[in-house]
Amino acid sequence: MQRIESHASHGGIQDVWQHESAVLDCTMRLGVYLPPQAQQGRCPVLYWLSGLTCSEQNFITKAGAQRYAAEHGLILVTPDTSPRGADVADAQAYDLGQGAGFYLNATQAPWAAHYRMHDYVAQELPALIEAQFPATDARGISGHSMGGHGALVLALRNPGRYRSVSAFAPIVAPSRVPWGEKAFAAYLGEDRAAWREWDASELVAGASERLPLLVDQGEGDEFLASQLQPERLRAACEAAGHPLRLRMRAGYDHSYYFIASFIGEHVAHHAAALRG
């Protein structure tokens, strides 16, 4: 691993690292925040998955989460949203290709060669973090929009891997909204049965672990009705008896102003599970 940025923050250190990913077959960047407690011993890890068009930079520079991670003694790990590089398939549209990995394992050409973000986040990344940093194997996962979709799906598909999960404005039913339909058709092909394996509102019915889901959604979000549709997740959780805390926030939109307003509550939610 190569450290390419380092900044003092709230008594800890916000770094940016890059490494060669065997799973994605490209160079990847990620943010790692080490709280001051990491100087004395190992700390639990909260993984954050960002949304469409983002890189590792958006969350670490806009959310203000370092303050709360320092308070609770959590390491924050923020990977990029997709594989990148001259040899990695891309598209002209902002919602497909580089910057839009959707945290799944692609099966269709040309995407399958690199787009395996699920395996990267679930397997390669924690192995790397737990080997290279003072991290325990207590993990939480959270994210925003496309990253909120990723956080929910990763937790539901990997029982026992995470102790906590939350999301801001997640795409809860990607197989039934335009963003997801476009990406899933490209990455997974036209068989909609395969899409259900990457759709949180479909996965809760068969979940073997009842890990509580915490979701915050702005009522002023411009994508609420067309792309996010949290009522689908609410209905699926009610039908399956899966614990869900869905908080609709009056006046808030899809931006990092929304995330920064409530990220402290989410970090506290994860800390209670990770340190409890």
PDB file of C-alpha atoms in Angstrom:
ATOM      1  CA  MET A   1       0.000   0.000   0.000  1.00  0.00           C
ATOM      2  CA  GLN A   2       1.085   3.555  -0.726  1.00  0.00           C
ATOM      3  CA  ARG A   3      -0.070   6.518   1.349  1.00  0.00           C
ATOM      4  CA  ILE A   4      -0.779   9.498  -0.902  1.00  0.00           C
ATOM      5  CA  GLU A   5      -2.458  11.900   1.587  1.00  0.00           C
ATOM      6  CA  SER A   6      -2.241  12.416   5.351  1.00  0.00           C
ATOM      7  CA  HIS A   7      -4.053  15.030   7.462  1.00  0.00           C
ATOM      8  CA  ALA A   8      -4.407  15.497  11.221  1.00  0.00           C
ATOM      9  CA  SER A   9      -8.110  15.478  12.172  1.00  0.00           C
ATOM     10  CA  HIS A  10      -9.816  15.520  15.588  1.00  0.00           C
ATOM     11  CA  GLY A  11      -6.809  14.007  17.299  1.00  0.00           C
ATOM     12  CA  GLY A  12      -6.481  11.259  14.701  1.00  0.00           C
ATOM     13  CA  ILE A  13      -5.214  10.925  11.149  1.00  0.00           C
ATOM     14  CA  GLN A  14      -7.159  11.031   7.874  1.00  0.00           C
ATOM     15  CA  ASP A  15      -5.131   9.224   5.227  1.00  0.00           C
ATOM     16  CA  VAL A  16      -5.726   8.292   1.607  1.00  0.00           C
ATOM     17  CA  TRP A  17      -4.042   5.106   0.389  1.00  0.00           C
ATOM     18  CA  GLN A  18      -3.803   3.327  -2.930  1.00  0.00           C
ATOM     19  CA  HIS A  19      -3.112  -0.325  -3.636  1.00  0.00           C
ATOM     20  CA  GLU A  20      -3.305  -2.915  -6.380  1.00  0.00           C
ATOM     21  CA  SER A  21      -6.549  -4.852  -6.099  1.00  0.00           C
ATOM     22  CA  ALA A  22      -6.419  -8.505  -7.100  1.00  0.00           C
ATOM     23  CA  VAL A  23     -10.228  -8.715  -7.186  1.00  0.00           C
ATOM     24  CA  LEU A  24     -10.736  -5.662  -9.412  1.00  0.00           C
ATOM     25  CA  ASP A  25      -7.466  -5.965 -11.348  1.00  0.00           C
ATOM     26  CA  CYS A  26      -6.711  -2.246 -11.078  1.00  0.00           C
ATOM     27  CA  THR A  27      -5.284   0.370  -8.736  1.00  0.00           C
ATOM     28  CA  MET A  28      -7.771   1.438  -6.045  1.00  0.00           C
ATOM     29  CA  ARG A  29      -7.838   4.358  -3.649  1.00  0.00           C
ATOM     30  CA  LEU A  30      -9.461   4.454  -0.237  1.00  0.00           C
ATOM     31  CA  GLY A  31      -9.726   6.786   2.717  1.00  0.00           C
ATOM     32  CA  VAL A  32      -8.730   5.490   6.167  1.00  0.00           C
ATOM     33  CA  TYR A  33      -9.380   7.552   9.285  1.00  0.00           C
ATOM     34  CA  LEU A  34      -7.538   6.354  12.386  1.00  0.00           C
ATOM     35  CA  PRO A  35      -9.043   7.805  15.578  1.00  0.00           C
ATOM     36  CA  PRO A  36      -6.766   8.769  18.480  1.00  0.00           C
ATOM     37  CA  GLN A  37      -7.689   5.496  20.260  1.00  0.00           C
ATOM     38  CA  ALA A  38      -5.885   3.574  17.487  1.00  0.00           C
ATOM     39  CA  GLN A  39      -2.589   4.738  18.980  1.00  0.00           C
ATOM     40  CA  GLN A  40      -3.277   2.584  22.051  1.00  0.00           C
ATOM     41  CA  GLY A  41      -4.915  -0.488  20.525  1.00  0.00           C
ATOM     42  CA  ARG A  42      -7.137  -2.024  17.889  1.00  0.00           C
ATOM     43  CA  CYS A  43     -10.463  -0.386  17.003  1.00  0.00           C
ATOM     44  CA  PRO A  44     -13.664  -1.521  15.253  1.00  0.00           C
ATOM     45  CA  VAL A  45     -14.190  -0.450  11.641  1.00  0.00           C
ATOM     46  CA  LEU A  46     -17.063   1.367   9.961  1.00  0.00           C
ATOM     47  CA  TYR A  47     -17.075   1.028   6.168  1.00  0.00           C
ATOM     48  CA  TRP A  48     -18.712   3.844   4.192  1.00  0.00           C
ATOM     49  CA  LEU A  49     -19.903   3.359   0.594  1.00  0.00           C
ATOM     50  CA  SER A  50     -20.429   6.530  -1.443  1.00  0.00           C
ATOM     51  CA  GLY A  51     -22.910   7.173  -4.240  1.00  0.00           C
ATOM     52  CA  LEU A  52     -22.966   7.782  -7.981  1.00  0.00           C
ATOM     53  CA  THR A  53     -20.126   9.940  -9.380  1.00  0.00           C
ATOM     54  CA  CYS A  54     -18.251   9.910  -6.052  1.00  0.00           C
ATOM     55  CA  SER A  55     -14.726   8.817  -5.192  1.00  0.00           C
ATOM     56  CA  GLU A  56     -13.095   8.238  -1.804  1.00  0.00           C
ATOM     57  CA  GLN A  57     -12.901  12.028  -1.406  1.00  0.00           C
ATOM     58  CA  ASN A  58     -16.550  13.044  -1.060  1.00  0.00           C
ATOM     59  CA  PHE A  59     -17.277  11.517   2.324  1.00  0.00           C
ATOM     60  CA  ILE A  60     -13.963  12.317   3.969  1.00  0.00           C
ATOM     61  CA  THR A  61     -14.122  15.998   2.980  1.00  0.00           C
ATOM     62  CA  LYS A  62     -17.863  16.764   3.310  1.00  0.00           C
ATOM     63  CA  ALA A  63     -19.523  14.573   5.950  1.00  0.00           C
ATOM     64  CA  GLY A  64     -17.605  15.679   9.062  1.00  0.00           C
ATOM     65  CA  ALA A  65     -17.615  12.105  10.317  1.00  0.00           C
ATOM     66  CA  GLN A  66     -14.068  12.184  11.722  1.00  0.00           C
ATOM     67  CA  ARG A  67     -15.276  14.119  14.773  1.00  0.00           C
ATOM     68  CA  TYR A  68     -17.702  11.349  15.710  1.00  0.00           C
ATOM     69  CA  ALA A  69     -15.311   8.523  14.845  1.00  0.00           C
ATOM     70  CA  ALA A  70     -12.778  10.103  17.205  1.00  0.00           C
ATOM     71  CA  GLU A  71     -15.417  10.374  19.932  1.00  0.00           C
ATOM     72  CA  HIS A  72     -16.396   6.707  19.651  1.00  0.00           C
ATOM     73  CA  GLY A  73     -13.034   5.202  18.692  1.00  0.00           C
ATOM     74  CA  LEU A  74     -13.979   3.864  15.258  1.00  0.00           C
ATOM     75  CA  ILE A  75     -11.791   3.497  12.191  1.00  0.00           C
ATOM     76  CA  LEU A  76     -13.523   4.852   9.075  1.00  0.00           C
ATOM     77  CA  VAL A  77     -12.765   3.163   5.745  1.00  0.00           C
ATOM     78  CA  THR A  78     -14.033   4.796   2.557  1.00  0.00           C
ATOM     79  CA  PRO A  79     -13.338   2.944  -0.713  1.00  0.00           C
ATOM     80  CA  ASP A  80     -13.861   4.346  -4.190  1.00  0.00           C
ATOM     81  CA  THR A  81     -17.196   3.621  -5.860  1.00  0.00           C
ATOM     82  CA  SER A  82     -15.880   1.526  -8.756  1.00  0.00           C
ATOM     83  CA  PRO A  83     -12.732   0.195 -10.399  1.00  0.00           C
ATOM     84  CA  ARG A  84     -10.857   2.839 -12.375  1.00  0.00           C
ATOM     85  CA  GLY A  85      -8.110   3.103 -14.984  1.00  0.00           C
ATOM     86  CA  ALA A  86      -7.458   3.284 -18.681  1.00  0.00           C
ATOM     87  CA  ASP A  87      -8.037  -0.471 -19.061  1.00  0.00           C
ATOM     88  CA  VAL A  88     -11.316  -0.463 -17.108  1.00  0.00           C
ATOM     89  CA  ALA A  89     -14.584  -0.367 -19.070  1.00  0.00           C
ATOM     90  CA  ASP A  90     -16.469   2.916 -18.874  1.00  0.00           C
ATOM     91  CA  ALA A  91     -19.524   4.684 -20.292  1.00  0.00           C
ATOM     92  CA  GLN A  92     -20.384   8.253 -21.210  1.00  0.00           C
ATOM     93  CA  ALA A  93     -23.295   8.388 -18.759  1.00  0.00           C
ATOM     94  CA  TYR A  94     -22.709   9.353 -15.120  1.00  0.00           C
ATOM     95  CA  ASP A  95     -24.798   6.414 -13.861  1.00  0.00           C
ATOM     96  CA  LEU A  96     -22.884   3.591 -15.537  1.00  0.00           C
ATOM     97  CA  GLY A  97     -19.234   2.605 -15.574  1.00  0.00           C
ATOM     98  CA  GLN A  98     -16.481   4.302 -13.594  1.00  0.00           C
ATOM     99  CA  GLY A  99     -17.978   6.039 -10.570  1.00  0.00           C
ATOM    100  CA  ALA A 100     -21.054   3.798 -10.763  1.00  0.00           C
ATOM    101  CA  GLY A 101     -20.039   0.281  -9.708  1.00  0.00           C
ATOM    102  CA  PHE A 102     -23.293  -0.456  -7.801  1.00  0.00           C
ATOM    103  CA  TYR A 103     -21.396  -2.730  -5.386  1.00  0.00           C
ATOM    104  CA  LEU A 104     -22.227  -5.913  -7.273  1.00  0.00           C
ATOM    105  CA  ASN A 105     -20.292  -8.573  -9.186  1.00  0.00           C
ATOM    106  CA  ALA A 106     -20.839  -8.022 -12.902  1.00  0.00           C
ATOM    107  CA  THR A 107     -21.364 -11.058 -15.110  1.00  0.00           C
ATOM    108  CA  GLN A 108     -21.565  -9.400 -18.553  1.00  0.00           C
ATOM    109  CA  ALA A 109     -18.835  -8.222 -20.919  1.00  0.00           C
ATOM    110  CA  PRO A 110     -17.027  -5.860 -20.835  1.00  0.00           C
ATOM    111  CA  TRP A 111     -17.841  -5.185 -17.182  1.00  0.00           C
ATOM    112  CA  ALA A 112     -17.136  -8.603 -15.679  1.00  0.00           C
ATOM    113  CA  ALA A 113     -13.362  -8.226 -16.064  1.00  0.00           C
ATOM    114  CA  HIS A 114     -13.169  -5.529 -13.362  1.00  0.00           C
ATOM    115  CA  TYR A 115     -16.548  -4.733 -11.838  1.00  0.00           C
ATOM    116  CA  ARG A 116     -16.611  -6.972  -8.752  1.00  0.00           C
ATOM    117  CA  MET A 117     -17.176  -4.349  -6.081  1.00  0.00           C
ATOM    118  CA  HIS A 118     -19.166  -6.710  -3.865  1.00  0.00           C
ATOM    119  CA  ASP A 119     -16.248  -9.101  -3.449  1.00  0.00           C
ATOM    120  CA  TYR A 120     -13.826  -6.198  -3.095  1.00  0.00           C
ATOM    121  CA  VAL A 121     -15.779  -4.598  -0.243  1.00  0.00           C
ATOM    122  CA  ALA A 122     -16.869  -7.819   1.460  1.00  0.00           C
ATOM    123  CA  GLN A 123     -13.631  -9.803   1.221  1.00  0.00           C
ATOM    124  CA  GLU A 124     -10.494  -8.135  -0.122  1.00  0.00           C
ATOM    125  CA  LEU A 125     -10.877  -4.786   1.620  1.00  0.00           C
ATOM    126  CA  PRO A 126     -11.458  -6.031   5.210  1.00  0.00           C
ATOM    127  CA  ALA A 127      -8.626  -8.534   4.855  1.00  0.00           C
ATOM    128  CA  LEU A 128      -6.359  -5.677   3.804  1.00  0.00           C
ATOM    129  CA  ILE A 129      -7.547  -3.312   6.546  1.00  0.00           C
ATOM    130  CA  GLU A 130      -7.289  -5.887   9.313  1.00  0.00           C
ATOM    131  CA  ALA A 131      -3.764  -6.845   8.221  1.00  0.00           C
ATOM    132  CA  GLN A 132      -2.375  -3.336   7.667  1.00  0.00           C
ATOM    133  CA  PHE A 133      -4.040  -1.246  10.400  1.00  0.00           C
ATOM    134  CA  PRO A 134      -4.880  -1.555  14.135  1.00  0.00           C
ATOM    135  CA  ALA A 135      -8.358  -2.870  13.291  1.00  0.00           C
ATOM    136  CA  THR A 136     -10.452  -5.558  14.914  1.00  0.00           C
ATOM    137  CA  ASP A 137     -12.796  -7.797  12.939  1.00  0.00           C
ATOM    138  CA  ALA A 138     -15.851  -5.961  14.332  1.00  0.00           C
ATOM    139  CA  ARG A 139     -17.340  -4.295  11.231  1.00  0.00           C
ATOM    140  CA  GLY A 140     -20.223  -1.976  10.464  1.00  0.00           C
ATOM    141  CA  ILE A 141     -21.292  -0.728   7.052  1.00  0.00           C
ATOM    142  CA  SER A 142     -23.108   2.374   5.865  1.00  0.00           C
ATOM    143  CA  GLY A 143     -23.529   4.420   2.709  1.00  0.00           C
ATOM    144  CA  HIS A 144     -25.444   6.979   0.684  1.00  0.00           C
ATOM    145  CA  SER A 145     -27.719   6.533  -2.350  1.00  0.00           C
ATOM    146  CA  MET A 146     -26.011   3.921  -4.566  1.00  0.00           C
ATOM    147  CA  GLY A 147     -23.741   3.324  -1.570  1.00  0.00           C
ATOM    148  CA  GLY A 148     -26.764   2.938   0.700  1.00  0.00           C
ATOM    149  CA  HIS A 149     -27.962   0.240  -1.693  1.00  0.00           C
ATOM    150  CA  GLY A 150     -24.522  -1.342  -1.422  1.00  0.00           C
ATOM    151  CA  ALA A 151     -24.478  -1.237   2.375  1.00  0.00           C
ATOM    152  CA  LEU A 152     -27.900  -2.880   2.700  1.00  0.00           C
ATOM    153  CA  VAL A 153     -27.153  -5.554   0.102  1.00  0.00           C
ATOM    154  CA  LEU A 154     -23.720  -6.385   1.522  1.00  0.00           C
ATOM    155  CA  ALA A 155     -25.171  -6.789   5.003  1.00  0.00           C
ATOM    156  CA  LEU A 156     -28.102  -8.908   3.797  1.00  0.00           C
ATOM    157  CA  ARG A 157     -25.963 -11.132   1.554  1.00  0.00           C
ATOM    158  CA  ASN A 158     -23.226 -11.728   4.146  1.00  0.00           C
ATOM    159  CA  PRO A 159     -24.776 -12.743   7.482  1.00  0.00           C
ATOM    160  CA  GLY A 160     -22.326 -12.524  10.363  1.00  0.00           C
ATOM    161  CA  ARG A 161     -19.847 -10.295   8.522  1.00  0.00           C
ATOM    162  CA  TYR A 162     -21.226  -7.000   9.855  1.00  0.00           C
ATOM    163  CA  ARG A 163     -22.544  -6.131  13.302  1.00  0.00           C
ATOM    164  CA  SER A 164     -24.414  -3.018  12.170  1.00  0.00           C
ATOM    165  CA  VAL A 165     -25.789  -1.432   9.003  1.00  0.00           C
ATOM    166  CA  SER A 166     -27.293   1.933   8.096  1.00  0.00           C
ATOM    167  CA  ALA A 167     -27.982   4.022   5.002  1.00  0.00           C
ATOM    168  CA  PHE A 168     -28.790   7.533   3.853  1.00  0.00           C
ATOM    169  CA  ALA A 169     -31.296   7.814   0.989  1.00  0.00           C
ATOM    170  CA  PRO A 170     -30.550   4.316  -0.343  1.00  0.00           C
ATOM    171  CA  ILE A 171     -31.739   2.890  -3.654  1.00  0.00           C
ATOM    172  CA  VAL A 172     -33.753   0.191  -1.898  1.00  0.00           C
ATOM    173  CA  ALA A 173     -35.346  -1.456  -4.941  1.00  0.00           C
ATOM    174  CA  PRO A 174     -32.845  -1.073  -7.804  1.00  0.00           C
ATOM    175  CA  SER A 175     -34.488  -3.761  -9.911  1.00  0.00           C
ATOM    176  CA  ARG A 176     -37.592  -1.539 -10.157  1.00  0.00           C
ATOM    177  CA  VAL A 177     -36.239   2.002 -10.638  1.00  0.00           C
ATOM    178  CA  PRO A 178     -34.433   3.612 -13.615  1.00  0.00           C
ATOM    179  CA  TRP A 179     -30.956   3.872 -12.076  1.00  0.00           C
ATOM    180  CA  GLY A 180     -30.916   0.214 -11.121  1.00  0.00           C
ATOM    181  CA  GLU A 181     -32.614  -1.084 -14.261  1.00  0.00           C
ATOM    182  CA  LYS A 182     -29.984   0.583 -16.437  1.00  0.00           C
ATOM    183  CA  ALA A 183     -27.034  -0.629 -14.373  1.00  0.00           C
ATOM    184  CA  PHE A 184     -28.368  -4.140 -13.756  1.00  0.00           C
ATOM    185  CA  ALA A 185     -29.150  -4.710 -17.451  1.00  0.00           C
ATOM    186  CA  ALA A 186     -25.580  -3.731 -18.342  1.00  0.00           C
ATOM    187  CA  TYR A 187     -23.753  -5.499 -15.525  1.00  0.00           C
ATOM    188  CA  LEU A 188     -25.967  -8.562 -15.030  1.00  0.00           C
ATOM    189  CA  GLY A 189     -27.827  -9.063 -18.318  1.00  0.00           C
ATOM    190  CA  GLU A 190     -31.533  -9.092 -19.058  1.00  0.00           C
ATOM    191  CA  ASP A 191     -32.571 -11.922 -16.717  1.00  0.00           C
ATOM    192  CA  ARG A 192     -34.468 -10.055 -14.009  1.00  0.00           C
ATOM    193  CA  ALA A 193     -34.366 -13.097 -11.726  1.00  0.00           C
ATOM    194  CA  ALA A 194     -30.625 -12.474 -11.357  1.00  0.00           C
ATOM    195  CA  TRP A 195     -31.312  -8.854 -10.405  1.00  0.00           C
ATOM    196  CA  ARG A 196     -33.178  -9.875  -7.258  1.00  0.00           C
ATOM    197  CA  GLU A 197     -29.923 -11.117  -5.709  1.00  0.00           C
ATOM    198  CA  TRP A 198     -28.731  -7.483  -5.611  1.00  0.00           C
ATOM    199  CA  ASP A 199     -31.941  -5.816  -4.459  1.00  0.00           C
ATOM    200  CA  ALA A 200     -32.373  -5.111  -0.729  1.00  0.00           C
ATOM    201  CA  SER A 201     -36.164  -5.076  -0.902  1.00  0.00           C
ATOM    202  CA  GLU A 202     -36.051  -8.595  -2.379  1.00  0.00           C
ATOM    203  CA  LEU A 203     -33.304  -9.946  -0.106  1.00  0.00           C
ATOM    204  CA  VAL A 204     -34.994  -9.221   3.228  1.00  0.00           C
ATOM    205  CA  ALA A 205     -37.543 -11.980   2.642  1.00  0.00           C
ATOM    206  CA  GLY A 206     -34.861 -14.656   2.701  1.00  0.00           C
ATOM    207  CA  ALA A 207     -32.450 -13.061   5.179  1.00  0.00           C
ATOM    208  CA  SER A 208     -31.138 -15.599   7.693  1.00  0.00           C
ATOM    209  CA  GLU A 209     -29.975 -12.844  10.042  1.00  0.00           C
ATOM    210  CA  ARG A 210     -32.277 -10.149  11.436  1.00  0.00           C
ATOM    211  CA  LEU A 211     -29.687  -7.367  11.565  1.00  0.00           C
ATOM    212  CA  PRO A 212     -31.632  -4.139  12.265  1.00  0.00           C
ATOM    213  CA  LEU A 213     -31.656  -1.673   9.364  1.00  0.00           C
ATOM    214  CA  LEU A 214     -31.356   2.063  10.072  1.00  0.00           C
ATOM    215  CA  VAL A 215     -32.356   4.314   7.150  1.00  0.00           C
ATOM    216  CA  ASP A 216     -32.593   8.108   7.001  1.00  0.00           C
ATOM    217  CA  GLN A 217     -34.404   9.646   4.033  1.00  0.00           C
ATOM    218  CA  GLY A 218     -34.955  13.324   3.248  1.00  0.00           C
ATOM    219  CA  GLU A 219     -38.525  14.227   2.355  1.00  0.00           C
ATOM    220  CA  GLY A 220     -37.202  16.999   0.086  1.00  0.00           C
ATOM    221  CA  ASP A 221     -34.992  14.605  -1.876  1.00  0.00           C
ATOM    222  CA  GLU A 222     -35.404  15.208  -5.601  1.00  0.00           C
ATOM    223  CA  PHE A 223     -34.944  11.476  -6.268  1.00  0.00           C
ATOM    224  CA  LEU A 224     -37.379  10.250  -3.619  1.00  0.00           C
ATOM    225  CA  ALA A 225     -40.307   9.245  -5.827  1.00  0.00           C
ATOM    226  CA  SER A 226     -38.447   8.272  -8.994  1.00  0.00           C
ATOM    227  CA  GLN A 227     -35.360   6.389  -7.767  1.00  0.00           C
ATOM    228  CA  LEU A 228     -35.386   5.731  -4.000  1.00  0.00           C
ATOM    229  CA  GLN A 229     -38.905   4.665  -2.982  1.00  0.00           C
ATOM    230  CA  PRO A 230     -38.239   3.725   0.662  1.00  0.00           C
ATOM    231  CA  GLU A 231     -41.811   2.526   1.035  1.00  0.00           C
ATOM    232  CA  ARG A 232     -40.804  -0.600  -0.906  1.00  0.00           C
ATOM    233  CA  LEU A 233     -38.240  -1.485   1.762  1.00  0.00           C
ATOM    234  CA  ARG A 234     -40.734  -0.714   4.528  1.00  0.00           C
ATOM    235  CA  ALA A 235     -43.320  -3.046   2.984  1.00  0.00           C
ATOM    236  CA  ALA A 236     -40.747  -5.816   2.443  1.00  0.00           C
ATOM    237  CA  CYS A 237     -39.491  -5.578   6.032  1.00  0.00           C
ATOM    238  CA  GLU A 238     -43.024  -5.593   7.437  1.00  0.00           C
ATOM    239  CA  ALA A 239     -43.878  -8.687   5.389  1.00  0.00           C
ATOM    240  CA  ALA A 240     -40.714 -10.497   6.497  1.00  0.00           C
ATOM    241  CA  GLY A 241     -40.685  -9.309  10.098  1.00  0.00           C
ATOM    242  CA  HIS A 242     -37.277  -7.736   9.523  1.00  0.00           C
ATOM    243  CA  PRO A 243     -36.393  -4.872  11.911  1.00  0.00           C
ATOM    244  CA  LEU A 244     -36.270  -1.500  10.131  1.00  0.00           C
ATOM    245  CA  ARG A 245     -36.029   2.021  11.519  1.00  0.00           C
ATOM    246  CA  LEU A 246     -36.950   4.350   8.661  1.00  0.00           C
ATOM    247  CA  ARG A 247     -36.735   8.029   9.564  1.00  0.00           C
ATOM    248  CA  MET A 248     -38.220  10.514   7.112  1.00  0.00           C
ATOM    249  CA  ARG A 249     -36.501  13.879   7.550  1.00  0.00           C
ATOM    250  CA  ALA A 250     -38.634  16.895   6.635  1.00  0.00           C
ATOM    251  CA  GLY A 251     -36.954  19.427   4.348  1.00  0.00           C
ATOM    252  CA  TYR A 252     -33.724  17.505   3.696  1.00  0.00           C
ATOM    253  CA  ASP A 253     -32.516  16.745   0.171  1.00  0.00           C
ATOM    254  CA  HIS A 254     -30.042  14.263  -1.355  1.00  0.00           C
ATOM    255  CA  SER A 255     -26.900  16.253  -0.617  1.00  0.00           C
ATOM    256  CA  TYR A 256     -24.048  16.034   1.879  1.00  0.00           C
ATOM    257  CA  TYR A 257     -25.794  18.751   3.902  1.00  0.00           C
ATOM    258  CA  PHE A 258     -28.272  15.994   4.739  1.00  0.00           C
ATOM    259  CA  ILE A 259     -25.559  13.456   5.528  1.00  0.00           C
ATOM    260  CA  ALA A 260     -23.569  15.883   7.680  1.00  0.00           C
ATOM    261  CA  SER A 261     -26.710  16.697   9.684  1.00  0.00           C
ATOM    262  CA  PHE A 262     -27.235  13.119  10.882  1.00  0.00           C
ATOM    263  CA  ILE A 263     -23.892  11.322  10.460  1.00  0.00           C
ATOM    264  CA  GLY A 264     -23.217  11.697  14.188  1.00  0.00           C
ATOM    265  CA  GLU A 265     -26.323   9.669  14.987  1.00  0.00           C
ATOM    266  CA  HIS A 266     -25.301   6.981  12.522  1.00  0.00           C
ATOM    267  CA  VAL A 267     -21.773   6.714  13.906  1.00  0.00           C
ATOM    268  CA  ALA A 268     -23.238   6.400  17.411  1.00  0.00           C
ATOM    269  CA  HIS A 269     -25.599   3.672  16.148  1.00  0.00           C
ATOM    270  CA  HIS A 270     -22.666   1.703  14.774  1.00  0.00           C
ATOM    271  CA  ALA A 271     -20.484   2.321  17.819  1.00  0.00           C
ATOM    272  CA  ALA A 272     -23.155   0.891  20.116  1.00  0.00           C
ATOM    273  CA  ALA A 273     -23.155  -2.349  18.117  1.00  0.00           C
ATOM    274  CA  LEU A 274     -19.425  -2.522  17.456  1.00  0.00           C
ATOM    275  CA  ARG A 275     -18.325  -1.751  20.995  1.00  0.00           C
ATOM    276  CA  GLY A 276     -21.314  -3.226  22.844  1.00  0.00           C
TER     277      GLY A 276
END
